[in-house]
PDB file of C-alpha atoms in Angstrom:
ATOM      1  CA  GLU A   1      18.848-120.493-174.787  1.00  0.00           C
ATOM      2  CA  VAL A   2      18.100-116.864-175.003  1.00  0.00           C
ATOM      3  CA  GLN A   3      14.322-116.145-176.186  1.00  0.00           C
ATOM      4  CA  LEU A   4      12.460-113.048-176.694  1.00  0.00           C
ATOM      5  CA  GLN A   5       8.813-112.251-176.320  1.00  0.00           C
ATOM      6  CA  GLU A   6       6.801-109.317-177.543  1.00  0.00           C
ATOM      7  CA  SER A   7       3.560-108.707-175.940  1.00  0.00           C
ATOM      8  CA  GLY A   8       1.353-105.349-176.416  1.00  0.00           C
ATOM      9  CA  PRO A   9      -1.694-104.367-177.978  1.00  0.00           C
ATOM     10  CA  GLY A  10      -2.441-105.281-181.458  1.00  0.00           C
ATOM     11  CA  LEU A  11      -4.883-101.924-182.220  1.00  0.00           C
ATOM     12  CA  VAL A  12      -3.879 -98.668-181.742  1.00  0.00           C
ATOM     13  CA  LYS A  13      -5.449 -95.465-182.794  1.00  0.00           C
ATOM     14  CA  PRO A  14      -4.204 -92.775-184.573  1.00  0.00           C
ATOM     15  CA  SER A  15      -1.990 -90.073-182.422  1.00  0.00           C
ATOM     16  CA  GLN A  16      -2.335 -92.244-179.622  1.00  0.00           C
ATOM     17  CA  SER A  17       1.215 -93.955-178.084  1.00  0.00           C
ATOM     18  CA  LEU A  18       1.696 -97.715-179.524  1.00  0.00           C
ATOM     19  CA  SER A  19       3.818 -99.389-176.240  1.00  0.00           C
ATOM     20  CA  LEU A  20       5.410-103.026-176.392  1.00  0.00           C
ATOM     21  CA  THR A  21       7.144-105.340-173.918  1.00  0.00           C
ATOM     22  CA  CYS A  22       9.664-107.491-174.992  1.00  0.00           C
ATOM     23  CA  SER A  23      10.590-110.598-172.082  1.00  0.00           C
ATOM     24  CA  VAL A  24      13.712-111.964-172.174  1.00  0.00           C
ATOM     25  CA  THR A  25      14.791-115.462-170.767  1.00  0.00           C
ATOM     26  CA  GLY A  26      17.710-117.235-170.837  1.00  0.00           C
ATOM     27  CA  TYR A  27      19.950-113.797-170.766  1.00  0.00           C
ATOM     28  CA  SER A  28      20.556-110.704-169.092  1.00  0.00           C
ATOM     29  CA  ILE A  29      19.663-107.720-170.777  1.00  0.00           C
ATOM     30  CA  THR A  30      22.309-105.969-168.488  1.00  0.00           C
ATOM     31  CA  SER A  31      24.590-107.806-171.331  1.00  0.00           C
ATOM     32  CA  ASN A  32      24.719-107.071-175.163  1.00  0.00           C
ATOM     33  CA  TYR A  33      22.915-104.532-176.891  1.00  0.00           C
ATOM     34  CA  TRP A  34      18.683-104.997-177.296  1.00  0.00           C
ATOM     35  CA  GLY A  35      16.652-103.600-180.009  1.00  0.00           C
ATOM     36  CA  TRP A  36      13.457-103.423-181.570  1.00  0.00           C
ATOM     37  CA  ILE A  37      12.954-104.019-185.595  1.00  0.00           C
ATOM     38  CA  ARG A  38       9.604-103.367-187.684  1.00  0.00           C
ATOM     39  CA  LYS A  39       8.820-104.729-190.788  1.00  0.00           C
ATOM     40  CA  PHE A  40       6.229-103.185-192.948  1.00  0.00           C
ATOM     41  CA  PRO A  41       3.661-104.099-195.230  1.00  0.00           C
ATOM     42  CA  GLY A  42       5.093-104.625-197.980  1.00  0.00           C
ATOM     43  CA  ASN A  43       8.620-105.925-196.558  1.00  0.00           C
ATOM     44  CA  LYS A  44      10.634-102.896-195.588  1.00  0.00           C
ATOM     45  CA  MET A  45      12.503-103.270-192.483  1.00  0.00           C
ATOM     46  CA  GLU A  46      13.666-100.555-190.224  1.00  0.00           C
ATOM     47  CA  TRP A  47      15.545-100.617-187.578  1.00  0.00           C
ATOM     48  CA  MET A  48      13.790 -98.553-184.593  1.00  0.00           C
ATOM     49  CA  GLY A  49      16.454 -98.388-181.869  1.00  0.00           C
ATOM     50  CA  TYR A  50      18.408-100.165-179.103  1.00  0.00           C
ATOM     51  CA  ILE A  51      19.254 -99.992-175.102  1.00  0.00           C
ATOM     52  CA  SER A  52      22.362-101.185-174.330  1.00  0.00           C
ATOM     53  CA  TYR A  53      23.538-103.481-171.459  1.00  0.00           C
ATOM     54  CA  SER A  54      24.611 -99.983-169.259  1.00  0.00           C
ATOM     55  CA  GLY A  55      21.086 -98.502-170.393  1.00  0.00           C
ATOM     56  CA  SER A  56      22.055 -96.332-172.815  1.00  0.00           C
ATOM     57  CA  THR A  57      19.905 -95.874-175.897  1.00  0.00           C
ATOM     58  CA  SER A  58      20.579 -95.131-180.198  1.00  0.00           C
ATOM     59  CA  TYR A  59      17.630 -94.066-182.246  1.00  0.00           C
ATOM     60  CA  ASN A  60      17.283 -94.155-185.661  1.00  0.00           C
ATOM     61  CA  PRO A  61      17.218 -90.526-186.526  1.00  0.00           C
ATOM     62  CA  SER A  62      13.869 -90.683-188.617  1.00  0.00           C
ATOM     63  CA  LEU A  63      12.339 -91.595-185.121  1.00  0.00           C
ATOM     64  CA  LYS A  64      14.048 -89.945-182.548  1.00  0.00           C
ATOM     65  CA  SER A  65      11.411 -87.174-181.723  1.00  0.00           C
ATOM     66  CA  ARG A  66       8.780 -89.746-181.201  1.00  0.00           C
ATOM     67  CA  ILE A  67      10.600 -93.105-179.963  1.00  0.00           C
ATOM     68  CA  SER A  68      11.719 -94.337-176.053  1.00  0.00           C
ATOM     69  CA  ILE A  69      13.443 -97.385-175.164  1.00  0.00           C
ATOM     70  CA  THR A  70      13.510 -97.778-171.914  1.00  0.00           C
ATOM     71  CA  ARG A  71      13.845-101.480-169.360  1.00  0.00           C
ATOM     72  CA  ASP A  72      13.318-103.177-166.260  1.00  0.00           C
ATOM     73  CA  THR A  73      16.369-105.260-165.305  1.00  0.00           C
ATOM     74  CA  SER A  74      14.329-106.589-162.250  1.00  0.00           C
ATOM     75  CA  LYS A  75      11.827-108.163-164.965  1.00  0.00           C
ATOM     76  CA  ASN A  76      14.711-108.287-167.696  1.00  0.00           C
ATOM     77  CA  GLN A  77      12.110-106.888-169.774  1.00  0.00           C
ATOM     78  CA  PHE A  78      12.877-103.688-172.209  1.00  0.00           C
ATOM     79  CA  PHE A  79      10.040-101.921-173.469  1.00  0.00           C
ATOM     80  CA  LEU A  80       9.298 -99.185-176.751  1.00  0.00           C
ATOM     81  CA  GLN A  81       6.992 -96.810-176.956  1.00  0.00           C
ATOM     82  CA  LEU A  82       6.511 -94.808-179.988  1.00  0.00           C
ATOM     83  CA  ASN A  83       4.417 -91.566-179.720  1.00  0.00           C
ATOM     84  CA  SER A  84       1.772 -89.894-182.152  1.00  0.00           C
ATOM     85  CA  VAL A  85       1.610 -92.877-184.032  1.00  0.00           C
ATOM     86  CA  THR A  86      -0.541 -92.883-187.826  1.00  0.00           C
ATOM     87  CA  THR A  87      -1.779 -95.344-190.120  1.00  0.00           C
ATOM     88  CA  GLU A  88       2.058 -95.538-191.714  1.00  0.00           C
ATOM     89  CA  ASP A  89       3.227 -96.875-188.254  1.00  0.00           C
ATOM     90  CA  THR A  90       1.269-100.026-188.858  1.00  0.00           C
ATOM     91  CA  ALA A  91       3.990-103.118-188.651  1.00  0.00           C
ATOM     92  CA  THR A  92       4.931-106.117-187.180  1.00  0.00           C
ATOM     93  CA  TYR A  93       7.189-105.243-184.559  1.00  0.00           C
ATOM     94  CA  TYR A  94      10.125-107.383-183.639  1.00  0.00           C
ATOM     95  CA  CYS A  95      12.181-107.228-180.775  1.00  0.00           C
ATOM     96  CA  ALA A  96      16.132-108.523-181.185  1.00  0.00           C
ATOM     97  CA  ARG A  97      19.640-109.389-179.395  1.00  0.00           C
ATOM     98  CA  SER A  98      22.634-107.837-180.706  1.00  0.00           C
ATOM     99  CA  PRO A  99      25.935-109.117-179.392  1.00  0.00           C
ATOM    100  CA  SER A 100      27.486-105.956-180.733  1.00  0.00           C
ATOM    101  CA  GLY A 101      25.171-103.714-181.352  1.00  0.00           C
ATOM    102  CA  SER A 102      25.989-104.118-185.430  1.00  0.00           C
ATOM    103  CA  TRP A 103      23.970-106.786-186.672  1.00  0.00           C
ATOM    104  CA  PHE A 104      21.143-108.972-184.293  1.00  0.00           C
ATOM    105  CA  ALA A 105      21.746-112.493-183.498  1.00  0.00           C
ATOM    106  CA  TYR A 106      17.965-113.242-181.521  1.00  0.00           C
ATOM    107  CA  TRP A 107      14.940-112.395-182.952  1.00  0.00           C
ATOM    108  CA  GLY A 108      11.525-112.537-181.091  1.00  0.00           C
ATOM    109  CA  GLN A 109       8.189-113.735-183.397  1.00  0.00           C
ATOM    110  CA  GLY A 110       6.989-110.533-183.796  1.00  0.00           C
ATOM    111  CA  THR A 111       4.043-108.837-183.092  1.00  0.00           C
ATOM    112  CA  LEU A 112       1.720-107.229-185.727  1.00  0.00           C
ATOM    113  CA  VAL A 113       0.123-103.845-184.435  1.00  0.00           C
ATOM    114  CA  THR A 114      -2.004-102.097-186.683  1.00  0.00           C
ATOM    115  CA  VAL A 115      -2.940 -98.029-186.235  1.00  0.00           C
ATOM    116  CA  SER A 116      -6.382 -97.723-187.404  1.00  0.00           C
ATOM    117  CA  SER A 117      -9.238 -95.717-185.636  1.00  0.00           C
TER     118      SER A 117
ATOM    119  CA  GLU B   1      21.854 -92.724-193.954  1.00  0.00           C
ATOM    120  CA  ILE B   2      23.467 -95.458-195.960  1.00  0.00           C
ATOM    121  CA  VAL B   3      21.041 -97.048-198.448  1.00  0.00           C
ATOM    122  CA  LEU B   4      21.002-100.563-199.632  1.00  0.00           C
ATOM    123  CA  THR B   5      20.128-101.679-202.878  1.00  0.00           C
ATOM    124  CA  GLN B   6      19.316-105.710-203.153  1.00  0.00           C
ATOM    125  CA  SER B   7      19.203-106.936-206.562  1.00  0.00           C
ATOM    126  CA  PRO B   8      17.896-108.935-207.894  1.00  0.00           C
ATOM    127  CA  THR B   9      14.541-108.292-205.878  1.00  0.00           C
ATOM    128  CA  THR B  10      13.268-111.452-207.019  1.00  0.00           C
ATOM    129  CA  MET B  11      14.492-114.764-208.446  1.00  0.00           C
ATOM    130  CA  THR B  12      13.570-118.554-209.160  1.00  0.00           C
ATOM    131  CA  ALA B  13      16.365-121.215-209.314  1.00  0.00           C
ATOM    132  CA  SER B  14      16.900-124.737-209.829  1.00  0.00           C
ATOM    133  CA  PRO B  15      17.590-127.248-207.589  1.00  0.00           C
ATOM    134  CA  GLY B  16      21.662-127.876-207.755  1.00  0.00           C
ATOM    135  CA  GLU B  17      21.735-124.260-209.481  1.00  0.00           C
ATOM    136  CA  LYS B  18      24.314-121.721-207.931  1.00  0.00           C
ATOM    137  CA  VAL B  19      22.566-118.402-206.806  1.00  0.00           C
ATOM    138  CA  THR B  20      24.052-114.743-205.771  1.00  0.00           C
ATOM    139  CA  ILE B  21      22.295-112.249-204.432  1.00  0.00           C
ATOM    140  CA  THR B  22      24.141-108.908-204.483  1.00  0.00           C
ATOM    141  CA  CYS B  23      23.650-105.877-201.959  1.00  0.00           C
ATOM    142  CA  ARG B  24      25.243-102.471-202.719  1.00  0.00           C
ATOM    143  CA  ALA B  25      25.594 -99.855-200.360  1.00  0.00           C
ATOM    144  CA  SER B  26      25.772 -96.578-200.958  1.00  0.00           C
ATOM    145  CA  SER B  27      28.615 -95.711-199.191  1.00  0.00           C
ATOM    146  CA  SER B  28      31.744 -97.843-197.944  1.00  0.00           C
ATOM    147  CA  VAL B  29      30.640 -99.997-195.141  1.00  0.00           C
ATOM    148  CA  SER B  30      32.994-102.354-192.809  1.00  0.00           C
ATOM    149  CA  TYR B  31      30.623-105.372-193.027  1.00  0.00           C
ATOM    150  CA  MET B  32      27.545-106.867-194.234  1.00  0.00           C
ATOM    151  CA  HIS B  33      24.884-108.948-192.325  1.00  0.00           C
ATOM    152  CA  TRP B  34      22.461-111.164-194.076  1.00  0.00           C
ATOM    153  CA  TYR B  35      19.015-112.676-192.677  1.00  0.00           C
ATOM    154  CA  GLN B  36      16.810-115.009-193.824  1.00  0.00           C
ATOM    155  CA  GLN B  37      13.235-115.033-193.524  1.00  0.00           C
ATOM    156  CA  LYS B  38      10.063-117.359-194.484  1.00  0.00           C
ATOM    157  CA  PRO B  39       6.568-116.705-194.849  1.00  0.00           C
ATOM    158  CA  GLY B  40       5.074-116.247-191.055  1.00  0.00           C
ATOM    159  CA  ALA B  41       8.341-116.557-189.424  1.00  0.00           C
ATOM    160  CA  SER B  42      10.923-114.117-187.761  1.00  0.00           C
ATOM    161  CA  PRO B  43      14.019-113.010-189.845  1.00  0.00           C
ATOM    162  CA  LYS B  44      17.002-115.286-189.015  1.00  0.00           C
ATOM    163  CA  PRO B  45      20.124-114.499-188.676  1.00  0.00           C
ATOM    164  CA  TRP B  46      22.116-116.060-191.729  1.00  0.00           C
ATOM    165  CA  ILE B  47      25.761-114.664-192.103  1.00  0.00           C
ATOM    166  CA  TYR B  48      27.303-112.130-190.231  1.00  0.00           C
ATOM    167  CA  GLU B  49      30.272-109.586-190.533  1.00  0.00           C
ATOM    168  CA  THR B  50      30.273-110.557-194.276  1.00  0.00           C
ATOM    169  CA  SER B  51      31.467-114.346-194.433  1.00  0.00           C
ATOM    170  CA  LYS B  52      30.832-116.065-191.039  1.00  0.00           C
ATOM    171  CA  LEU B  53      27.837-118.655-191.016  1.00  0.00           C
ATOM    172  CA  ALA B  54      25.353-118.292-188.093  1.00  0.00           C
ATOM    173  CA  SER B  55      24.923-120.983-186.123  1.00  0.00           C
ATOM    174  CA  GLY B  56      23.108-123.384-188.365  1.00  0.00           C
ATOM    175  CA  VAL B  57      23.205-122.477-191.719  1.00  0.00           C
ATOM    176  CA  PRO B  58      24.755-124.967-194.443  1.00  0.00           C
ATOM    177  CA  ASP B  59      27.983-124.813-195.608  1.00  0.00           C
ATOM    178  CA  ARG B  60      26.841-124.127-199.208  1.00  0.00           C
ATOM    179  CA  PHE B  61      25.862-120.383-198.377  1.00  0.00           C
ATOM    180  CA  SER B  62      28.893-118.208-198.622  1.00  0.00           C
ATOM    181  CA  GLY B  63      29.086-114.282-198.527  1.00  0.00           C
ATOM    182  CA  SER B  64      31.581-111.988-199.680  1.00  0.00           C
ATOM    183  CA  GLY B  65      32.335-108.374-200.413  1.00  0.00           C
ATOM    184  CA  SER B  66      34.209-105.196-199.091  1.00  0.00           C
ATOM    185  CA  GLY B  67      33.214-101.333-199.563  1.00  0.00           C
ATOM    186  CA  THR B  68      30.183-100.857-201.496  1.00  0.00           C
ATOM    187  CA  SER B  69      29.513-104.347-202.599  1.00  0.00           C
ATOM    188  CA  TYR B  70      28.580-107.613-200.942  1.00  0.00           C
ATOM    189  CA  SER B  71      27.110-110.982-202.283  1.00  0.00           C
ATOM    190  CA  LEU B  72      25.636-114.055-200.673  1.00  0.00           C
ATOM    191  CA  THR B  73      25.916-117.327-202.725  1.00  0.00           C
ATOM    192  CA  ILE B  74      24.325-120.309-202.268  1.00  0.00           C
ATOM    193  CA  ASN B  75      26.268-123.342-203.986  1.00  0.00           C
ATOM    194  CA  ASN B  76      23.570-126.190-205.152  1.00  0.00           C
ATOM    195  CA  MET B  77      19.926-124.400-204.182  1.00  0.00           C
ATOM    196  CA  GLU B  78      17.694-127.033-202.708  1.00  0.00           C
ATOM    197  CA  ALA B  79      14.036-126.105-201.937  1.00  0.00           C
ATOM    198  CA  GLU B  80      14.726-125.628-198.037  1.00  0.00           C
ATOM    199  CA  ASP B  81      16.568-122.338-199.499  1.00  0.00           C
ATOM    200  CA  ALA B  82      13.543-120.819-200.695  1.00  0.00           C
ATOM    201  CA  ALA B  83      12.779-117.572-198.733  1.00  0.00           C
ATOM    202  CA  THR B  84      13.741-113.970-198.421  1.00  0.00           C
ATOM    203  CA  TYR B  85      17.022-112.527-197.827  1.00  0.00           C
ATOM    204  CA  TYR B  86      18.102-109.279-196.489  1.00  0.00           C
ATOM    205  CA  CYS B  87      21.211-107.590-195.995  1.00  0.00           C
ATOM    206  CA  GLN B  88      22.049-105.207-193.343  1.00  0.00           C
ATOM    207  CA  GLN B  89      24.764-102.625-192.431  1.00  0.00           C
ATOM    208  CA  TRP B  90      25.497-100.969-189.635  1.00  0.00           C
ATOM    209  CA  ASN B  91      27.885 -97.662-189.652  1.00  0.00           C
ATOM    210  CA  TYR B  92      28.884 -95.101-187.173  1.00  0.00           C
ATOM    211  CA  PRO B  93      27.461 -93.482-184.766  1.00  0.00           C
ATOM    212  CA  SER B  94      24.961 -96.361-184.217  1.00  0.00           C
ATOM    213  CA  MET B  95      22.308 -96.137-187.534  1.00  0.00           C
ATOM    214  CA  LEU B  96      21.745 -99.613-189.121  1.00  0.00           C
ATOM    215  CA  THR B  97      19.687 -99.986-192.142  1.00  0.00           C
ATOM    216  CA  PHE B  98      18.444-103.519-194.144  1.00  0.00           C
ATOM    217  CA  GLY B  99      18.006-103.981-197.874  1.00  0.00           C
ATOM    218  CA  SER B 100      14.688-104.000-199.372  1.00  0.00           C
ATOM    219  CA  GLY B 101      15.096-108.064-199.753  1.00  0.00           C
ATOM    220  CA  THR B 102      15.226-110.418-202.532  1.00  0.00           C
ATOM    221  CA  LYS B 103      12.629-113.263-202.827  1.00  0.00           C
ATOM    222  CA  LEU B 104      14.213-116.841-203.830  1.00  0.00           C
ATOM    223  CA  GLU B 105      12.224-118.996-205.105  1.00  0.00           C
ATOM    224  CA  ILE B 106      12.399-122.855-206.379  1.00  0.00           C
ATOM    225  CA  LYS B 107      11.964-123.873-209.653  1.00  0.00           C
TER     226      LYS B 107
END
């Protein structure tokens, strides 16, 4: 069964970069689509972007200037980098697998990232 | 960006009651997907492509709709169904948005 696990710092300072790793077991990231979604305090959910089986990426236009999603197929991991963070980027970050790019069938457990000085 | 508006925001239902959660899109979408989330857990896929139940979802759940109006229905509410439900859509070219969520509580 596919499993996804987010990892990375739980605290990031304003203006710095947020970097997270999603480690995938049980399924190759060279198939399907692999995305990042975040849930803000207050429960709003936001799709951030995804990387496809071929390595192409698609990003939420609201984040396009700050976000990068990359992958390491040898380690079966994909990564999120979000630059110039502010306190408004404080959220629980989830990585997830999408069979078609339109909905998410498997989710990681999520990791809380707090942006604070 | 297509905005999804869920209603109600919060509701309470008794065991055995029929529950309907509505999701309205600001423009027509092809499909709607739904997730269930309980406190401390990650979202679970619940209904995909409008009406298909995800693996393990009880058949008292159903999904329907088209265009700009979609719904998730529970026939015979059970205590384990208490959760927050989110709708989600995808539209070309590659933009996903989520609804604001409906918190469903048991009486």
